[in-house]
XYZ file of C-alpha atoms in Angstrom:
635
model
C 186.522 44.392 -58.835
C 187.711 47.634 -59.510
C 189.531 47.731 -62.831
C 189.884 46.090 -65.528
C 192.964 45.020 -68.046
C 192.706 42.487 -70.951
C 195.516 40.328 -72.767
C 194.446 37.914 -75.807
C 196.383 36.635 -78.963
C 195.504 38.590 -82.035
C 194.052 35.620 -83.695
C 191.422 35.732 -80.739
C 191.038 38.824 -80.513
C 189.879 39.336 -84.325
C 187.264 36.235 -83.931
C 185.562 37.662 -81.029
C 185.516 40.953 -82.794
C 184.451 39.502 -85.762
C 180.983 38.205 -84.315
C 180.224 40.865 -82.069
C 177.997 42.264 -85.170
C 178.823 45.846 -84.141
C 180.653 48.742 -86.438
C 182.261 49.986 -83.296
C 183.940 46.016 -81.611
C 186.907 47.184 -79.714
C 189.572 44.776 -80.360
C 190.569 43.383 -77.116
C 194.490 44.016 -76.365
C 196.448 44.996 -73.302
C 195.720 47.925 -71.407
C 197.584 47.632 -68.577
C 200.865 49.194 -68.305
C 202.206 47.329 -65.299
C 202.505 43.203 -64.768
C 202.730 42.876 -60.957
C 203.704 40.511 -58.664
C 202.918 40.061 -54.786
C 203.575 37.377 -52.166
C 201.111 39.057 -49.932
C 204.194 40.849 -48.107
C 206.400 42.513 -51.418
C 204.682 43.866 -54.054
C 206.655 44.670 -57.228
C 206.287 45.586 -60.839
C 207.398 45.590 -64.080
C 206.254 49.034 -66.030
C 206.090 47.556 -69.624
C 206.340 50.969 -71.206
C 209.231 50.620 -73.693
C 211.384 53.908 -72.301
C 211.250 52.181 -68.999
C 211.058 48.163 -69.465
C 212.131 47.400 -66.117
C 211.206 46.875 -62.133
C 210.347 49.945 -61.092
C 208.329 49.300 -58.322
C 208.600 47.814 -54.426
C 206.301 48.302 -51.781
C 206.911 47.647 -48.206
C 203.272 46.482 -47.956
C 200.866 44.999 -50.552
C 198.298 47.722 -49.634
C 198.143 51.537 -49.901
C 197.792 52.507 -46.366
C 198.891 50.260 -43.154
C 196.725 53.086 -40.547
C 195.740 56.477 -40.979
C 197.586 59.078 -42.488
C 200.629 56.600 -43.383
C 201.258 55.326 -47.190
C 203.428 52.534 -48.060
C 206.328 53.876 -49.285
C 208.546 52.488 -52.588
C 211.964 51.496 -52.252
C 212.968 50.978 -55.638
C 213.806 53.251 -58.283
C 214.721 50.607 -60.287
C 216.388 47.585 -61.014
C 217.420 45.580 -63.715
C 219.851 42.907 -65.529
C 222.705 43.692 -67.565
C 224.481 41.910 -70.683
C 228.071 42.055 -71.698
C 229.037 39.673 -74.620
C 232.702 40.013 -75.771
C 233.656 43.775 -75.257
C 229.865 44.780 -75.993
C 227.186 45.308 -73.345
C 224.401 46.873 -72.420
C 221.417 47.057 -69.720
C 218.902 45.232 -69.992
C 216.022 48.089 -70.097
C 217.309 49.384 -73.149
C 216.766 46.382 -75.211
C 213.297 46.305 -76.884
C 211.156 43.224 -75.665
C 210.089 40.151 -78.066
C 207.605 39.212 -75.327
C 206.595 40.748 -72.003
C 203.917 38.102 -70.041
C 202.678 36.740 -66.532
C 203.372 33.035 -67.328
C 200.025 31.063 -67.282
C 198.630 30.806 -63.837
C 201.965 31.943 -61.673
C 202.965 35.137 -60.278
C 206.056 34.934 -62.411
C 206.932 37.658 -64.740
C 208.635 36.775 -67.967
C 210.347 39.181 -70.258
C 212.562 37.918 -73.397
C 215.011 39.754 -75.309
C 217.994 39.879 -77.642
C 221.219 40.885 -77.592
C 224.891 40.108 -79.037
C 223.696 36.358 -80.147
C 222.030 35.662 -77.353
C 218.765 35.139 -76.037
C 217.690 36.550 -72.804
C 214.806 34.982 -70.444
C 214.128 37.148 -67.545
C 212.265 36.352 -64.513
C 210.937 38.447 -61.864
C 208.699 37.472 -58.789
C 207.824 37.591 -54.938
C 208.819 34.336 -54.002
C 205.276 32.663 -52.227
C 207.039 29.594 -50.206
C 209.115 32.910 -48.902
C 208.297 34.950 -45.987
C 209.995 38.152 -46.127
C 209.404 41.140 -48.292
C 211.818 40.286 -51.037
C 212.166 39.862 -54.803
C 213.712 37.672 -57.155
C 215.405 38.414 -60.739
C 216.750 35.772 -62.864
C 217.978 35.408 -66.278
C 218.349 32.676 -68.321
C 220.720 33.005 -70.850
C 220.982 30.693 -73.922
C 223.441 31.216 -76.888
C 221.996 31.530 -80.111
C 225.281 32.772 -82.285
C 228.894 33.054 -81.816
C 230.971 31.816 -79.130
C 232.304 34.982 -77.189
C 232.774 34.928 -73.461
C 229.611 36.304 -71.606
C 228.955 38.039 -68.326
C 225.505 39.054 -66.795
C 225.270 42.261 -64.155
C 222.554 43.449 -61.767
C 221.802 46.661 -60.900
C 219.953 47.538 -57.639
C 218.801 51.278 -57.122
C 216.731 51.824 -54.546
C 216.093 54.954 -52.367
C 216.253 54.386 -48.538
C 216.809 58.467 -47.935
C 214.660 61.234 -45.894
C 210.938 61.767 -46.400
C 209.275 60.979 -49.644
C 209.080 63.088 -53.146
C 205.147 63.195 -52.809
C 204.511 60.828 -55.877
C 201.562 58.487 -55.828
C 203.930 55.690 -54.101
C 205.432 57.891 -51.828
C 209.567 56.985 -53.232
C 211.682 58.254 -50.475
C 214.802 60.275 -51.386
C 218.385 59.134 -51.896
C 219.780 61.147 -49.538
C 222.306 59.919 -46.694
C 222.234 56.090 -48.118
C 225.514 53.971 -46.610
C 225.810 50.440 -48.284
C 228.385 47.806 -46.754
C 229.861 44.123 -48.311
C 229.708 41.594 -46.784
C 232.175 39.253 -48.213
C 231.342 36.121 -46.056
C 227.983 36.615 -46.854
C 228.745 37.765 -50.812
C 226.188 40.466 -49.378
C 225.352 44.214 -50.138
C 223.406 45.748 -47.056
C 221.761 49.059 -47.984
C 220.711 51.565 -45.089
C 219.427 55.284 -44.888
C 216.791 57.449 -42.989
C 213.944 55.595 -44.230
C 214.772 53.495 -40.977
C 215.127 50.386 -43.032
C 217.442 47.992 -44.605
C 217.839 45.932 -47.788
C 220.123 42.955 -48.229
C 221.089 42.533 -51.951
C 223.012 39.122 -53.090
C 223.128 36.616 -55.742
C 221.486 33.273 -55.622
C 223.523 30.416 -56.876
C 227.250 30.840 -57.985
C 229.140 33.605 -55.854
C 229.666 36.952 -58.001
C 232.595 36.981 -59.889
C 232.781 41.188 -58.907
C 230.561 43.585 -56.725
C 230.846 46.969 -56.419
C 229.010 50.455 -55.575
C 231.251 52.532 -58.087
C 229.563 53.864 -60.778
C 227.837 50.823 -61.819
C 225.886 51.964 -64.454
C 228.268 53.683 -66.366
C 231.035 51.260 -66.123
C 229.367 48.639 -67.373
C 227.585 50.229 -70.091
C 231.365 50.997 -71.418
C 231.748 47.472 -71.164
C 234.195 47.110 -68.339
C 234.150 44.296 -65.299
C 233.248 45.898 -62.260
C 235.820 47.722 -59.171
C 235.518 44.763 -56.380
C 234.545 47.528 -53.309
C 233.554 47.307 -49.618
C 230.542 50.246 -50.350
C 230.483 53.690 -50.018
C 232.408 53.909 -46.573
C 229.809 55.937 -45.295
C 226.757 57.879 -46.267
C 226.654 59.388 -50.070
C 223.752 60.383 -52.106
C 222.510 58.130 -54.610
C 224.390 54.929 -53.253
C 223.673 51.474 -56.095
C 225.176 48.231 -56.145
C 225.558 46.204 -58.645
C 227.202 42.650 -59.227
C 228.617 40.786 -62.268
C 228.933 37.171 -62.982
C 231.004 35.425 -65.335
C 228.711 32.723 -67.093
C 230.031 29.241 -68.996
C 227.886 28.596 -71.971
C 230.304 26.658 -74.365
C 228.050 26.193 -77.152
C 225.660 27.817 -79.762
C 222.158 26.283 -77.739
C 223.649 25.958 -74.588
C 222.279 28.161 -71.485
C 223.225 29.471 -68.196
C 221.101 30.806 -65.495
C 222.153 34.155 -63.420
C 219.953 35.531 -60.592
C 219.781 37.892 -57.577
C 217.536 38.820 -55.002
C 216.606 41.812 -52.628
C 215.171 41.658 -49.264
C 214.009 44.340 -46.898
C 214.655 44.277 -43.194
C 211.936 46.734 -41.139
C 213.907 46.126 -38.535
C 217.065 47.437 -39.897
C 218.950 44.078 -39.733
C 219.961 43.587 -43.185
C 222.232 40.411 -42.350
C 220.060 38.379 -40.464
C 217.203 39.041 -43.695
C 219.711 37.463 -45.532
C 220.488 34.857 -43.244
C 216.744 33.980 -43.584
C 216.040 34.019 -47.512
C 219.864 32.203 -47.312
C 218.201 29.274 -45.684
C 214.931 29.296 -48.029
C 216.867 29.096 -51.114
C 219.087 26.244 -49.567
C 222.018 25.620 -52.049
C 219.076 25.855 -54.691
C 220.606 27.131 -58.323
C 218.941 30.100 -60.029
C 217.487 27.243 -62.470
C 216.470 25.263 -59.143
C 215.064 28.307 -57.627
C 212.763 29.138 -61.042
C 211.144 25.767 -61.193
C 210.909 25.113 -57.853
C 208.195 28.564 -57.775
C 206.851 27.097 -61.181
C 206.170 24.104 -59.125
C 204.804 25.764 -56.412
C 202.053 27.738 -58.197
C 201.242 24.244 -60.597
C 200.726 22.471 -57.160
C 198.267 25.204 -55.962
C 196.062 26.014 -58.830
C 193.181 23.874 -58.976
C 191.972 22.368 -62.815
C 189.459 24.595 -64.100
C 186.328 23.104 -65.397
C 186.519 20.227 -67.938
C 184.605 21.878 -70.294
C 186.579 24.945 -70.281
C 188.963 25.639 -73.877
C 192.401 26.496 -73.987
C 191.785 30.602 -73.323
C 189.224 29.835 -70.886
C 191.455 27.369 -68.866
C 194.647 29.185 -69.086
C 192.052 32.652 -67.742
C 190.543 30.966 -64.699
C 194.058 29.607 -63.336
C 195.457 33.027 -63.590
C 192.145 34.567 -62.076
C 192.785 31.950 -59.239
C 196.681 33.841 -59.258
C 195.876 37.271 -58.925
C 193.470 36.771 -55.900
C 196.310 34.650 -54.553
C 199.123 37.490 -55.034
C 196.167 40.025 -53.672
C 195.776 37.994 -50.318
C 198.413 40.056 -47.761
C 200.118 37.216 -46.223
C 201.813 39.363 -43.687
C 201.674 38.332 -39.840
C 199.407 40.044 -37.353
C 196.353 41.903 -37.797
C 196.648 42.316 -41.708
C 196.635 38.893 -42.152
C 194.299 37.609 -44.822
C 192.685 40.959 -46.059
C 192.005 40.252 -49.225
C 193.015 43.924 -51.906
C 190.580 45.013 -54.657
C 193.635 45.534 -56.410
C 197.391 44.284 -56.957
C 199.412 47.182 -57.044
C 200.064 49.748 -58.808
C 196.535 49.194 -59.326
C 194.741 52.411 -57.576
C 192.787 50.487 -55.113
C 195.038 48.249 -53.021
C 193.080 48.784 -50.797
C 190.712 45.804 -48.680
C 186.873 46.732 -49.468
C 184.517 44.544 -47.997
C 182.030 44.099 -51.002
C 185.368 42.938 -53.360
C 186.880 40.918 -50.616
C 183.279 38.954 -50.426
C 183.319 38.200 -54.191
C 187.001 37.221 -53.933
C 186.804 34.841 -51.084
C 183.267 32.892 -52.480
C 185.517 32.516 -55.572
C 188.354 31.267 -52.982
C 185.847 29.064 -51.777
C 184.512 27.409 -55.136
C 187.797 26.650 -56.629
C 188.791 24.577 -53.689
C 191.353 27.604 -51.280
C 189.801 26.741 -48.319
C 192.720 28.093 -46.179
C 192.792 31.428 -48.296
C 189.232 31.936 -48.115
C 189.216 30.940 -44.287
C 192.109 33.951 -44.021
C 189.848 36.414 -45.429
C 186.987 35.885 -43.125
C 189.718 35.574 -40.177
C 190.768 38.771 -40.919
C 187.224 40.537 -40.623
C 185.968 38.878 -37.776
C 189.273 39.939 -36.155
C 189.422 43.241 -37.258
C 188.750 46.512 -34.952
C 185.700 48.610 -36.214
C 183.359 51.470 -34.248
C 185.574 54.651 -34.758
C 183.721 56.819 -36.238
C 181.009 58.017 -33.975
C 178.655 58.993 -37.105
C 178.729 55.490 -38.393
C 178.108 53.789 -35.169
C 175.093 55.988 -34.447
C 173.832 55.188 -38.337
C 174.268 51.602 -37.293
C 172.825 51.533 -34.513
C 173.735 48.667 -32.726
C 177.741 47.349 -32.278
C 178.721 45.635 -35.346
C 181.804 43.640 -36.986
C 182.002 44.119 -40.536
C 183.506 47.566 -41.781
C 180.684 49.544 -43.577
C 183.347 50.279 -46.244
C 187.049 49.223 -45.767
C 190.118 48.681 -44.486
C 193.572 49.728 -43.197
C 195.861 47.864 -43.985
C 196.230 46.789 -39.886
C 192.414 45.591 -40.354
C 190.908 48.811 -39.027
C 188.077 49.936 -40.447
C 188.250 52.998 -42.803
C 185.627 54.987 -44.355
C 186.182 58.093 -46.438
C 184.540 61.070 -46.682
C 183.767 64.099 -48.708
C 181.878 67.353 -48.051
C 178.570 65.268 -47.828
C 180.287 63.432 -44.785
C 181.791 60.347 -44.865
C 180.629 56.345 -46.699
C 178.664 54.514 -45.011
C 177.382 51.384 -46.228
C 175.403 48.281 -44.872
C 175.436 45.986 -48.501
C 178.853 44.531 -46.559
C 176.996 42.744 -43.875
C 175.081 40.640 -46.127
C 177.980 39.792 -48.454
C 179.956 38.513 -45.370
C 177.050 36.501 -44.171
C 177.216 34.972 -47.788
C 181.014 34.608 -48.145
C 180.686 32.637 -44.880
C 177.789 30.463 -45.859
C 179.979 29.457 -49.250
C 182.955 28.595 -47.471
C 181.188 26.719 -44.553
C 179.287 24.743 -47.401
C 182.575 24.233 -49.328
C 184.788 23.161 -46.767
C 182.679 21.789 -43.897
C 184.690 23.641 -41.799
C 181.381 24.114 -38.871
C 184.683 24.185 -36.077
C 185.797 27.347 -37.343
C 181.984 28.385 -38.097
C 181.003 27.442 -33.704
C 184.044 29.567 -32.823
C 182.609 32.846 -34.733
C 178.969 32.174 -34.328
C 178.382 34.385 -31.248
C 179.367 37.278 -33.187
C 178.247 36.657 -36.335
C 174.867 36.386 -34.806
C 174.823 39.293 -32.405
C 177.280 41.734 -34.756
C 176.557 40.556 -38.277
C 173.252 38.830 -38.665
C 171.203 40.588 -35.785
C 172.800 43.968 -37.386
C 170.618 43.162 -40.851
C 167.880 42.575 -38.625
C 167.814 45.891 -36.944
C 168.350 47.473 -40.408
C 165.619 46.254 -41.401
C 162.670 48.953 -42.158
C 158.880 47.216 -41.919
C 159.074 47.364 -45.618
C 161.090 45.025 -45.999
C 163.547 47.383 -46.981
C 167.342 47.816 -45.108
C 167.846 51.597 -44.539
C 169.148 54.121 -46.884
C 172.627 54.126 -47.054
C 175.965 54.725 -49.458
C 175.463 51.008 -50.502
C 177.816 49.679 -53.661
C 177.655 53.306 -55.279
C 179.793 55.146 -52.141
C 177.557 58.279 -52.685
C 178.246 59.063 -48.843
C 175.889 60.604 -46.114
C 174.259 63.745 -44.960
C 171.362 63.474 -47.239
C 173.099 61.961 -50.249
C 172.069 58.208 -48.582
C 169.052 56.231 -50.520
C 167.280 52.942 -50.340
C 169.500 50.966 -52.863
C 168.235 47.745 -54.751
C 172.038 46.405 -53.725
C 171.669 46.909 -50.704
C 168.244 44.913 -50.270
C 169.736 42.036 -52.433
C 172.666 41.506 -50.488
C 171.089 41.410 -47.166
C 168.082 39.071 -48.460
C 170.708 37.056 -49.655
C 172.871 36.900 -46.632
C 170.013 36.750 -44.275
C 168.551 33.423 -46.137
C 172.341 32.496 -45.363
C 172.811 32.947 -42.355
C 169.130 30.998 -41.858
C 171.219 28.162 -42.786
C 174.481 29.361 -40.602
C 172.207 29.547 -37.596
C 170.417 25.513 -38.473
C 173.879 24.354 -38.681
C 174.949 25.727 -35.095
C 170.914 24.451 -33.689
C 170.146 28.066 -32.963
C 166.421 27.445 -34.141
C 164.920 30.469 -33.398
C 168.045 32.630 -35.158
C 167.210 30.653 -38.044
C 163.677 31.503 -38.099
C 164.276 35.184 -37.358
C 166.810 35.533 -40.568
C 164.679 33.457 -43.122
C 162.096 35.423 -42.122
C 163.704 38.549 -42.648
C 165.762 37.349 -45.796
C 162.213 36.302 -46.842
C 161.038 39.934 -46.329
C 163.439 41.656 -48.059
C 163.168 38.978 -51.045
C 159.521 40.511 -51.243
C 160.766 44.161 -51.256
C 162.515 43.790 -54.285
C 159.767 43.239 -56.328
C 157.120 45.558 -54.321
C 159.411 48.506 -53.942
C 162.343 48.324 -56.611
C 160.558 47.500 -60.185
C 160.036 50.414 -62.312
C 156.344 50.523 -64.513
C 157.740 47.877 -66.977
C 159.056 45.132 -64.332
C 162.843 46.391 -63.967
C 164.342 46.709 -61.143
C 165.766 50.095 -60.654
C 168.519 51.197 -58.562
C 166.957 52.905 -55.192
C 163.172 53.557 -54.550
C 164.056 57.568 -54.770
C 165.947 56.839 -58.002
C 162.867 55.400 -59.311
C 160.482 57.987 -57.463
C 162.796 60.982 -59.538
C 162.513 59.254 -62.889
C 166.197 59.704 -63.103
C 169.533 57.946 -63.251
C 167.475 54.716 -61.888
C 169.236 51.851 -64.125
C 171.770 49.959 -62.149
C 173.934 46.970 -63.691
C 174.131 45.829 -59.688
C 170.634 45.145 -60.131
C 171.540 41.620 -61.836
C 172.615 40.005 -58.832
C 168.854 39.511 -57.826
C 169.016 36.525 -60.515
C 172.456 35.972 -59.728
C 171.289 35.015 -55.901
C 168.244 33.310 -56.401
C 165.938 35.976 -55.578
C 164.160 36.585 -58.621
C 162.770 33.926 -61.193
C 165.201 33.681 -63.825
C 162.342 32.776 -65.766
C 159.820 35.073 -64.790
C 158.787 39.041 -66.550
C 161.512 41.026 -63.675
C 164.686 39.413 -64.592
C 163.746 39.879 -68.065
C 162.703 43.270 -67.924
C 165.533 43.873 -65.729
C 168.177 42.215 -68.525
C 166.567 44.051 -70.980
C 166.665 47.646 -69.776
C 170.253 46.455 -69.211
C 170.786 46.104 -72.468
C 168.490 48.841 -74.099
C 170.384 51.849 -72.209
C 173.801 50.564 -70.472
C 175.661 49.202 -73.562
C 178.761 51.140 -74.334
C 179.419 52.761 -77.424
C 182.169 49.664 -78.518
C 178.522 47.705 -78.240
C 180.281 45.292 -76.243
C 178.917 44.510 -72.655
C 177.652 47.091 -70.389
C 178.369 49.992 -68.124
C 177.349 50.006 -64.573
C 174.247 52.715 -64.188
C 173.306 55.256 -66.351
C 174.258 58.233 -64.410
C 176.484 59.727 -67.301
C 179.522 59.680 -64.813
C 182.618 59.034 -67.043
C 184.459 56.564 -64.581
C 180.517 54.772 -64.419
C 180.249 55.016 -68.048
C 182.919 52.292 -69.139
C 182.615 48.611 -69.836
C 183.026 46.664 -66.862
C 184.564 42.686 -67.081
C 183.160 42.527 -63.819
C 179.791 43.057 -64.353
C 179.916 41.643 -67.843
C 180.693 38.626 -65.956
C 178.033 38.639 -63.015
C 175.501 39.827 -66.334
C 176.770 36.619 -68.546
C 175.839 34.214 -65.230
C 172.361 35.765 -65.142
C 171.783 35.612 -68.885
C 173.030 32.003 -68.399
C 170.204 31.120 -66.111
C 167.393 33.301 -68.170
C 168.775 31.422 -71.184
C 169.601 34.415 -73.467
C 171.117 33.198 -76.616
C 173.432 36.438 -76.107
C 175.218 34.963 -73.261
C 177.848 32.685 -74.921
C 178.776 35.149 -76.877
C 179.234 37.765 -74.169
C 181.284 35.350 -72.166
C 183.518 34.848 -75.297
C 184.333 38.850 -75.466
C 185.235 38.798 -71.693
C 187.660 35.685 -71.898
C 189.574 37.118 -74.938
């Protein structure tokens, strides 16, 4: 994908350091500030940064932009539990962490702390079995020491004012905010200018007090909170807060405490709660926990037998973090698939990761999720931009770079005009072909086979130079148009892979003669590869006028012509090819590889990704170099 972030127990780490035989193994740790979690409609995280250590984000959308010139804005400020045991208590946020985690293969953040002899387990998530844009914050807490009376508090401070402050998520101001209780409810409805609402109540027990006067402070000096109706009109800065009186008799007994907030677009912050009222059904905040535990346990599927403890525990959370990336949203942004989970920087729905992402869908058994993705594309509107469609050439379906987050296509630009790339026909035709052969689903696969011929398949065709080549474009590197455009290997590879797919497609439906037309054009640009990509010394280089400059022509992408089948793993290219690889695009850490050798400093890292995609080809070439490789990427 797009970025990268590692996690690993110290004891790991050190042993995979230990045998990478290099003066310069970078011990793998975490380097990702924020743990996220999305239920394809909220998206929320926890910043683990210790002067924060709290929620501090809430999107209205899981991606960055629902249409053109619109960002999803951030309701929350933050949010947070608080503690009060005997007359001392404090927020949550400002107690250091023992352990901040996603637990194993869930969505489910987990923070623990300490505080006045007793143990704190919070719990935040996006509830998946719910379909609104809410949250979830629980805390579990168990006495360790002491037998003083305990009460828990949430805080809720989010910003539903005018306009926005201009910051990356676009946090509207707190200007003009009303909030209202409503006691039959044991409800908090938040409104402003934004134009929305948020409900905010607890789950379980009702609160013992609610109020929206100065929450913060008053519990910080260790008071109960002033029972209120809200602000009685609009104030700046308006929070809520409740406070519940727990029961835990005993030194290793435990009580659970938990609220939730839900956002209404369409300003109806009663009948929101009306709705997540009726999912949690009389359910405890214990109930509620286990029940989501549950849910994700039920939906992972095993990894392979063979795989060890880290290696297990890694591929069900991989299989979690496409889940919470899949927008589950009604409409036309339905299934999109985001190269990242935000606050990751690319929330955004590129064709080429969404391909990857659903084939991996596909092979670990999420036929509905992987049908979702490829819904969403074949439904989605493409064709606005009158430079693309003449580059084309023909009408087409699949976005020649991205999407909004309403499934229309996007492509950026720069001064050398805008992206424009044609590696994101083949990868559909090959996400397809997985998830046909995975889930027999040929139904679905009759209903879409008049476009997928005429707008996807035939469109490879007409790319298609008499060299076997497909036509110079932006490809996987997004170097844009107006000259910039070049005959990438990528490019080549992806449509000779999805053409000898969508041979098979076309055999499946009886359409004999498409079948014959794509193999033989797959077949064509097979050849190309290894008649106009391979540098003097059998590599495959990045794009013929790389290769023709003598410069910047090493491209990690370049692998995935083993990775396909096109190339003998056996054979001199793919081990040419693997060894350039390793002779030029190792980092300095002398752990994995870079993706080209441009110099480029975002270009120049280690990339999981393609350390991955790299450790399957080595696999196949049998490179004793693989296992180990493999190793450093699971830790």
């Amino acid at each position: 994908m797009r970025s990268k972030n590692a996690a690993t127990s110290s004891l790991v780490a050190l042993a995979i350091a230990s045998s990478a035989g290099s003066a310069y193994a970078a011990v793998p740790h975490r380097s990702e500030r924020y743990l996220p979690s999305s239920n394809g409609r909220a998206s929320i995280a926890f910043d683990t940064d210790p002067a924060s250590s709290k929620i501090d984000l809430f999107l209205e959308h899981p991606y960055a932009y629902p249409s053109a010139g619109v960002s999803t804005r951030n309701f929350v400020y933050d949010t947070y539990p608080g503690i009060r045991v005997g007359t001392s208590a404090a927020w949550d946020n400002s107690l250091t962490p023992s352990l901040v985690e996603m637990l194993p293969g869930t969505g489910i953040i987990h923070v623990v702390r300490a505080f006045g002899g007793v143990q704190l387990d919070e719990y935040y998530f996006t509830p998946m079995g719910l379909a609104e844009t809410a949250s979830v914050m629980l805390t579990k807490v168990t006495r360790v020491t002491g037998s003083a009376a305990v009460d828990a508090f949430g805080i809720f401070n989010y910003h539903l004012g005018s306009a926005g402050d201009g910051s990356s998520w676009n946090l509207p101001g707190s200007d003009n905010e009303t909030i209202s209780y409503d006691a039959a409810r044991d409800a908090f409805y938040e409104s402003g200018p934004a134009g929305v609402a948020f409900g905010y109540a607890p789950i379980g027990a009702a609160s013992t007090h609610h109020s929206t006067s100065s929450v913060f402070n008053t519990v910080n000096g260790g008071s109960d909170l002033t029972d209120n109706a809200g602000t009685g009109g609009p104030v700046s800065d308006a929070v809520p807060g409740f406070q519940a009186s727990l029961s835990i008799p005993a030194v290793g007994n435990s009580a659970w405490v938990g609220w939730y907030a839900v956002e209404a677009s369409d300003a109806n912050a009663a009948n929101a709660i009306d709705r997540t009222k009726t999912w949690i059904n009389s359910r405890s905040a214990a109930q509620i926990f286990s029940d989501e535990q549950s849910g994700w346990s039920s939906w992972i599927t095993p990894p392979p037998a063979s795989a060890s403890a880290v290696e297990a525990t890694l591929a069900k959370q991989a299989q979690a973090e496409i889940r919470m990336a899949q927008v589950s949203e009604s409409g036309t942004a339905n299934g999109q698939i985001l190269a990242a989970i935000a606050p990751g920087q690319w929330n955004i729905s590129w064709v080429r990761d969404m391909a990857y992402a659903t084939v991996a869908l596909s092979k670990s058994g999420h036929f509905a999720e992987a049908k979702c993705a490829l819904a969403f594309q074949m439904g989605a509107t493409v064709g606005g931009y009158p430079t693309i469609q003449t580059a084309v050439g023909v009408p087409y379906q699949i976005s020649v770079v991205r999407y909004f987050g309403n499934g229309t296509e996007e492509s950026d630009s720069n001064a050398n005009g805008p992206n424009i790339e044609f590696d994101g026909f083949g990868l559909f035709l090959w996400s397809l072909h997985e998830y046909v052969k995975a889930s027999g689903d040929t139904a679905t696969l009759t209903t879409w086979w008049p476009v997928v011929q005429s707008k996807i398949a035939d469109v490879l065709v007409h790319l298609q130079e008499s060299t076997g080549l497909i036509a110079a474009d932006s490809s996987i590197w997004e170097v844009h148009w107006n000259g910039q455009q070049k005959h990438f290997a990528y490019t080549t590879i992806t449509a000779a892979n999805g053409l000898c797919a969508a041979a098979d497609l076309a055999t499946m439906m009886k359409a004999t003669a498409q079948s014959a037309t794509y193999l033989a054009a797959g077949q064509k640009a097979r050849d190309a590869i290894l008649t106009s990509f391979r540098a003097p010394d059998g590599t495959i280089g990045q794009a013929t006028e790389s290769l023709a400059a003598k410069t910047s022509w090493l491209d990690a992408a370049a692998i995935e012509a083993v990775n396909f089948g096109l190339i003998d793993p056996t054979r001199h290219t793919a081990a040419a090819t693997l060894s350039s690889m390793k002779r030029g695009l190792v980092p300095p850490s002398g752990q994995g590889f870079m993706r080209n050798d441009d110099g480029a400093y975002y270009d120049s890292q280690e990339w999981v990704f393609v350390d991955f995609r790299a450790t399957h080809a080595m696999g196949q070439m049998s490179d004793s170099q693989a296992p180990a490789l493999f190793a450093w990427n699971v830790a």
